[in-house]
mmCIF file with all atom_site columns, C-alpha atoms in Angstrom:
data_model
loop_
_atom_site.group_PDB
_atom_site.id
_atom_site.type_symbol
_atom_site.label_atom_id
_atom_site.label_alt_id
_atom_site.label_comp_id
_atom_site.label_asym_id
_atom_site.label_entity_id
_atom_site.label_seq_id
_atom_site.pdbx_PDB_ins_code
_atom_site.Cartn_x
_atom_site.Cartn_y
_atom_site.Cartn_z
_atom_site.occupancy
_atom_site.B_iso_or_equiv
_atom_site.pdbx_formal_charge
_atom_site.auth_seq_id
_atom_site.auth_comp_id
_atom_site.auth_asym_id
_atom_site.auth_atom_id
_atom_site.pdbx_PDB_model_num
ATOM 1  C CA . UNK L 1 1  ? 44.197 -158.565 -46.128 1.00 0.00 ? 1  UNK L CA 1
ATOM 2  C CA . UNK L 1 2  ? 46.632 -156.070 -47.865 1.00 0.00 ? 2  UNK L CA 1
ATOM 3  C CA . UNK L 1 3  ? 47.896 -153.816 -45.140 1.00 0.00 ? 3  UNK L CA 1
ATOM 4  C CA . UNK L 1 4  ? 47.131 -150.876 -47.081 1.00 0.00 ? 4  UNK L CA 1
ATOM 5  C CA . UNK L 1 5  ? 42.940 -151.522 -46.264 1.00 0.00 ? 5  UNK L CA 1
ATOM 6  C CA . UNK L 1 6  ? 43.636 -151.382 -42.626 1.00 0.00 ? 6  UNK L CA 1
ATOM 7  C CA . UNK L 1 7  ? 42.782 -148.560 -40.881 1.00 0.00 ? 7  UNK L CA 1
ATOM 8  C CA . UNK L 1 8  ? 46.697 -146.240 -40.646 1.00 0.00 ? 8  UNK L CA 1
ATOM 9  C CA . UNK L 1 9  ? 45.671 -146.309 -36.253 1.00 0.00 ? 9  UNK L CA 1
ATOM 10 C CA . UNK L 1 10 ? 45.803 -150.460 -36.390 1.00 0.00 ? 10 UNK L CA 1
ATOM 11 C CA . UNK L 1 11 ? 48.912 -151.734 -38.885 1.00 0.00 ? 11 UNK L CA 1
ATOM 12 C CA . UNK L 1 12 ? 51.021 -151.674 -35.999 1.00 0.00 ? 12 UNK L CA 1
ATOM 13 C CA . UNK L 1 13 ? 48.825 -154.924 -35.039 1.00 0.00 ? 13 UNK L CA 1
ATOM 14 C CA . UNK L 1 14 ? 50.507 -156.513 -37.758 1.00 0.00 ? 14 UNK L CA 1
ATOM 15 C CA . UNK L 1 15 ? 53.685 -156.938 -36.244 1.00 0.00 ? 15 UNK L CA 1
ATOM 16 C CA . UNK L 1 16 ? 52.014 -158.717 -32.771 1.00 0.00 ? 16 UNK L CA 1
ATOM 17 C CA . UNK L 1 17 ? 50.401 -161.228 -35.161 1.00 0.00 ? 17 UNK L CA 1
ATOM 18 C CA . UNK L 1 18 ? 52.752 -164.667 -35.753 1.00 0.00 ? 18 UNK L CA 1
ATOM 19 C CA . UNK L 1 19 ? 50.981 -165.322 -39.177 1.00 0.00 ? 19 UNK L CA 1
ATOM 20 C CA . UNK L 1 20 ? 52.143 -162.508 -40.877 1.00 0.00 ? 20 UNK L CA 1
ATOM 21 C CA . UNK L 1 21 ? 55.967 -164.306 -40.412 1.00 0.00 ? 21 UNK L CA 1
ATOM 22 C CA . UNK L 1 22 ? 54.682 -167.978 -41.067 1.00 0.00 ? 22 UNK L CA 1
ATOM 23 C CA . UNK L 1 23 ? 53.211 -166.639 -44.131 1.00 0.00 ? 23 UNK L CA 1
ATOM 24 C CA . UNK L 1 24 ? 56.029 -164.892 -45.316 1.00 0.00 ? 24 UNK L CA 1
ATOM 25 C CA . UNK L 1 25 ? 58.286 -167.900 -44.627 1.00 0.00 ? 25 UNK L CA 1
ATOM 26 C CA . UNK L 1 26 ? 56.134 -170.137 -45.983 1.00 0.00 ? 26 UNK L CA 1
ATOM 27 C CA . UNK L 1 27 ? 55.860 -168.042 -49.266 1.00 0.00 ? 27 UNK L CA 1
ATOM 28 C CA . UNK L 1 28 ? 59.590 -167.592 -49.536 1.00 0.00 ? 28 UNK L CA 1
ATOM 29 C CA . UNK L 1 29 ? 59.599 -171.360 -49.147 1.00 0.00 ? 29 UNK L CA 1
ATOM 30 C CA . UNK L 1 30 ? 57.273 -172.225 -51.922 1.00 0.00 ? 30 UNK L CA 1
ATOM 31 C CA . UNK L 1 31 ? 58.480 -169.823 -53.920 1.00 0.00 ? 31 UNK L CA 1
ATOM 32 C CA . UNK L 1 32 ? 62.327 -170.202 -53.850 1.00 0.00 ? 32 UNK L CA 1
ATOM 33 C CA . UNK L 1 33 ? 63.295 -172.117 -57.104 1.00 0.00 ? 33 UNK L CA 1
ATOM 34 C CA . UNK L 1 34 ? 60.339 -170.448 -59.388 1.00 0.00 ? 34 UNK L CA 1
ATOM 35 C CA . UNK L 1 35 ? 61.190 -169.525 -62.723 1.00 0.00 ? 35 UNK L CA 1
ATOM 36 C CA . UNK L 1 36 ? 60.699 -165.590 -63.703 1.00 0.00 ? 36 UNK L CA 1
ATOM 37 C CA . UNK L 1 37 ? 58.627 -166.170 -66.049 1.00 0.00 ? 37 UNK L CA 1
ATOM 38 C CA . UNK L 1 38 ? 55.885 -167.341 -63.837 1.00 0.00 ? 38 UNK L CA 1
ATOM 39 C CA . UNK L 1 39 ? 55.818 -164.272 -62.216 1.00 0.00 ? 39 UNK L CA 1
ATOM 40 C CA . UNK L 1 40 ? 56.406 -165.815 -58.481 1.00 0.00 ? 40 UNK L CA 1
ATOM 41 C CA . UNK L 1 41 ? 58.103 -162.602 -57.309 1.00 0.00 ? 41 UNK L CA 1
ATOM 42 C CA . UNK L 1 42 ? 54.555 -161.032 -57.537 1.00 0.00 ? 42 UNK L CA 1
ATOM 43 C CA . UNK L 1 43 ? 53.320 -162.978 -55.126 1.00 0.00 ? 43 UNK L CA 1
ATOM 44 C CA . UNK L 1 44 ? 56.453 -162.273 -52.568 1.00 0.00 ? 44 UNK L CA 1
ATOM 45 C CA . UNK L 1 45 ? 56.570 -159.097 -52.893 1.00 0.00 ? 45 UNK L CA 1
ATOM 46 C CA . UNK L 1 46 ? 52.389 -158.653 -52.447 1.00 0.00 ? 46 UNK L CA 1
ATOM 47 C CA . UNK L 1 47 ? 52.913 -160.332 -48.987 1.00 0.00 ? 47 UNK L CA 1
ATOM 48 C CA . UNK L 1 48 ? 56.111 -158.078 -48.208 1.00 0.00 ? 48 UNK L CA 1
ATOM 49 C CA . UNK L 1 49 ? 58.221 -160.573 -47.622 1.00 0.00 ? 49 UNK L CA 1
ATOM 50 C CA . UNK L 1 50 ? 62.285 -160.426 -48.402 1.00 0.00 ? 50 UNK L CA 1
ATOM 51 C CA . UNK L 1 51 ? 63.918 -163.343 -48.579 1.00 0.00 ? 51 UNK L CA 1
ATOM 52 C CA . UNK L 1 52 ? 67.414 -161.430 -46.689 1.00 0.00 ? 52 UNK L CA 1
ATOM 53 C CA . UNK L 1 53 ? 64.944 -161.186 -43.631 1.00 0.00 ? 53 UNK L CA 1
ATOM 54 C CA . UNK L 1 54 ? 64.149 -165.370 -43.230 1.00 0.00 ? 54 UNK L CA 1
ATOM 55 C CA . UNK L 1 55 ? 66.511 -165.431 -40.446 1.00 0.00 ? 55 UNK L CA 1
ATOM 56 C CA . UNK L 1 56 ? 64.377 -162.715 -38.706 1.00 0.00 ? 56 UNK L CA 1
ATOM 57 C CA . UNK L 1 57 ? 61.064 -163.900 -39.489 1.00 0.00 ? 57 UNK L CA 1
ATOM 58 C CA . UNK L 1 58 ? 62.225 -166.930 -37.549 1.00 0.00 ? 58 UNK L CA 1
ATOM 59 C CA . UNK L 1 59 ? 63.415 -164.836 -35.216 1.00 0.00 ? 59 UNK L CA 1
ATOM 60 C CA . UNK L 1 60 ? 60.522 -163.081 -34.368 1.00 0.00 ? 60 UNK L CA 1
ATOM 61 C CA . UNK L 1 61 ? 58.471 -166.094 -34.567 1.00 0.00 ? 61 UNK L CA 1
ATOM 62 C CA . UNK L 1 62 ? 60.248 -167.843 -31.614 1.00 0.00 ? 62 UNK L CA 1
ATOM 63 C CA . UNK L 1 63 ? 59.874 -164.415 -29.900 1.00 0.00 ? 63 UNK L CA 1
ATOM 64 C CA . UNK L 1 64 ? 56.752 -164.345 -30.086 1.00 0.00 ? 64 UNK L CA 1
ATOM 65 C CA . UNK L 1 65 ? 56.175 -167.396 -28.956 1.00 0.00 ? 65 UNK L CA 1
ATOM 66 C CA . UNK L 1 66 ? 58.539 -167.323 -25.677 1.00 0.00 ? 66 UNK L CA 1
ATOM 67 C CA . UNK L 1 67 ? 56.660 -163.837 -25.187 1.00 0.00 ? 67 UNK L CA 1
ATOM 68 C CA . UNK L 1 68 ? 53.013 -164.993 -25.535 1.00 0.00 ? 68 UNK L CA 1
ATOM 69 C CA . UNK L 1 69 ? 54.091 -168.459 -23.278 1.00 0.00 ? 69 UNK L CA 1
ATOM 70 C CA . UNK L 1 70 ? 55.595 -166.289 -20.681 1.00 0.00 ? 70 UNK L CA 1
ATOM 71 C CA . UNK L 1 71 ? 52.611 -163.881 -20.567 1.00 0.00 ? 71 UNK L CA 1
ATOM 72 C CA . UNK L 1 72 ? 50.400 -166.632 -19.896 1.00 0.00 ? 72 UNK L CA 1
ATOM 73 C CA . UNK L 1 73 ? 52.199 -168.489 -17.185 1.00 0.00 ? 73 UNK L CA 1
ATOM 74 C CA . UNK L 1 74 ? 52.331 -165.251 -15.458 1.00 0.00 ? 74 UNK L CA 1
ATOM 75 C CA . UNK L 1 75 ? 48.590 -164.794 -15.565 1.00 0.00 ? 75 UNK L CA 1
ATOM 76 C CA . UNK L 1 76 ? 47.734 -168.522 -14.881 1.00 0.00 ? 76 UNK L CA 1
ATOM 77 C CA . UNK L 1 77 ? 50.089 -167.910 -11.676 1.00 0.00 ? 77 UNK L CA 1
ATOM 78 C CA . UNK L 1 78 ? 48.356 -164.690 -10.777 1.00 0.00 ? 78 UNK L CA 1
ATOM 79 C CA . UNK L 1 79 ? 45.131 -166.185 -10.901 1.00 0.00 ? 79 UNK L CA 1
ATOM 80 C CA . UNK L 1 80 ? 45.537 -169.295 -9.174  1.00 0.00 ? 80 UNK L CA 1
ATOM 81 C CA . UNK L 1 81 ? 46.955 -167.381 -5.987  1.00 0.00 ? 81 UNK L CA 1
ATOM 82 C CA . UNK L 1 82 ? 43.894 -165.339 -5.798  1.00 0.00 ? 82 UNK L CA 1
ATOM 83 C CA . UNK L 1 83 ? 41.522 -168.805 -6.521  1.00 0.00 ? 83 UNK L CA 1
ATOM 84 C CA . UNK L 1 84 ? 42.934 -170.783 -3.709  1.00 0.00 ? 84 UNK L CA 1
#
């Protein structure tokens, strides 16, 4: 979904979401040795993706994860002291 069809209150979601770095890795990836004449860099630049930023797409990505793992031990915790 381009960002610009999302609603101006919700792009901000964008940033929470781990595909939107996989993607952009993954596009940079694919797309690394393609000739200019195929018109790759249309397709990089449609999913915003600069390939100076790889280092903090894969950044953010571990992050994310370490963030999101964290978050749930500490609910799993908080919830098994109140079940038992």
């Amino acid at each position: 979904v381009a960002t610009d069809l999302i609603p101006s209150w919700l792009r901000w979601a964008q940033y929470l979401c781990s595909l939107t770095y996989a993607l952009r890795l993954m596009v940079l990836e694919e797309f690394a040795s393609c000739d200019p004449a195929e018109k790759c860099e249309r397709v990089i630049s449609s999913m915003d993706a600069e390939e100076d930023d790889t280092y903090w797409y894969w950044l953010v990505l571990l992050a994310l994860f370490v963030l999101f793992r964290l978050s749930a031990l500490g609910i799993l915790t908080h919830k098994s002291t109140k079940f038992y």
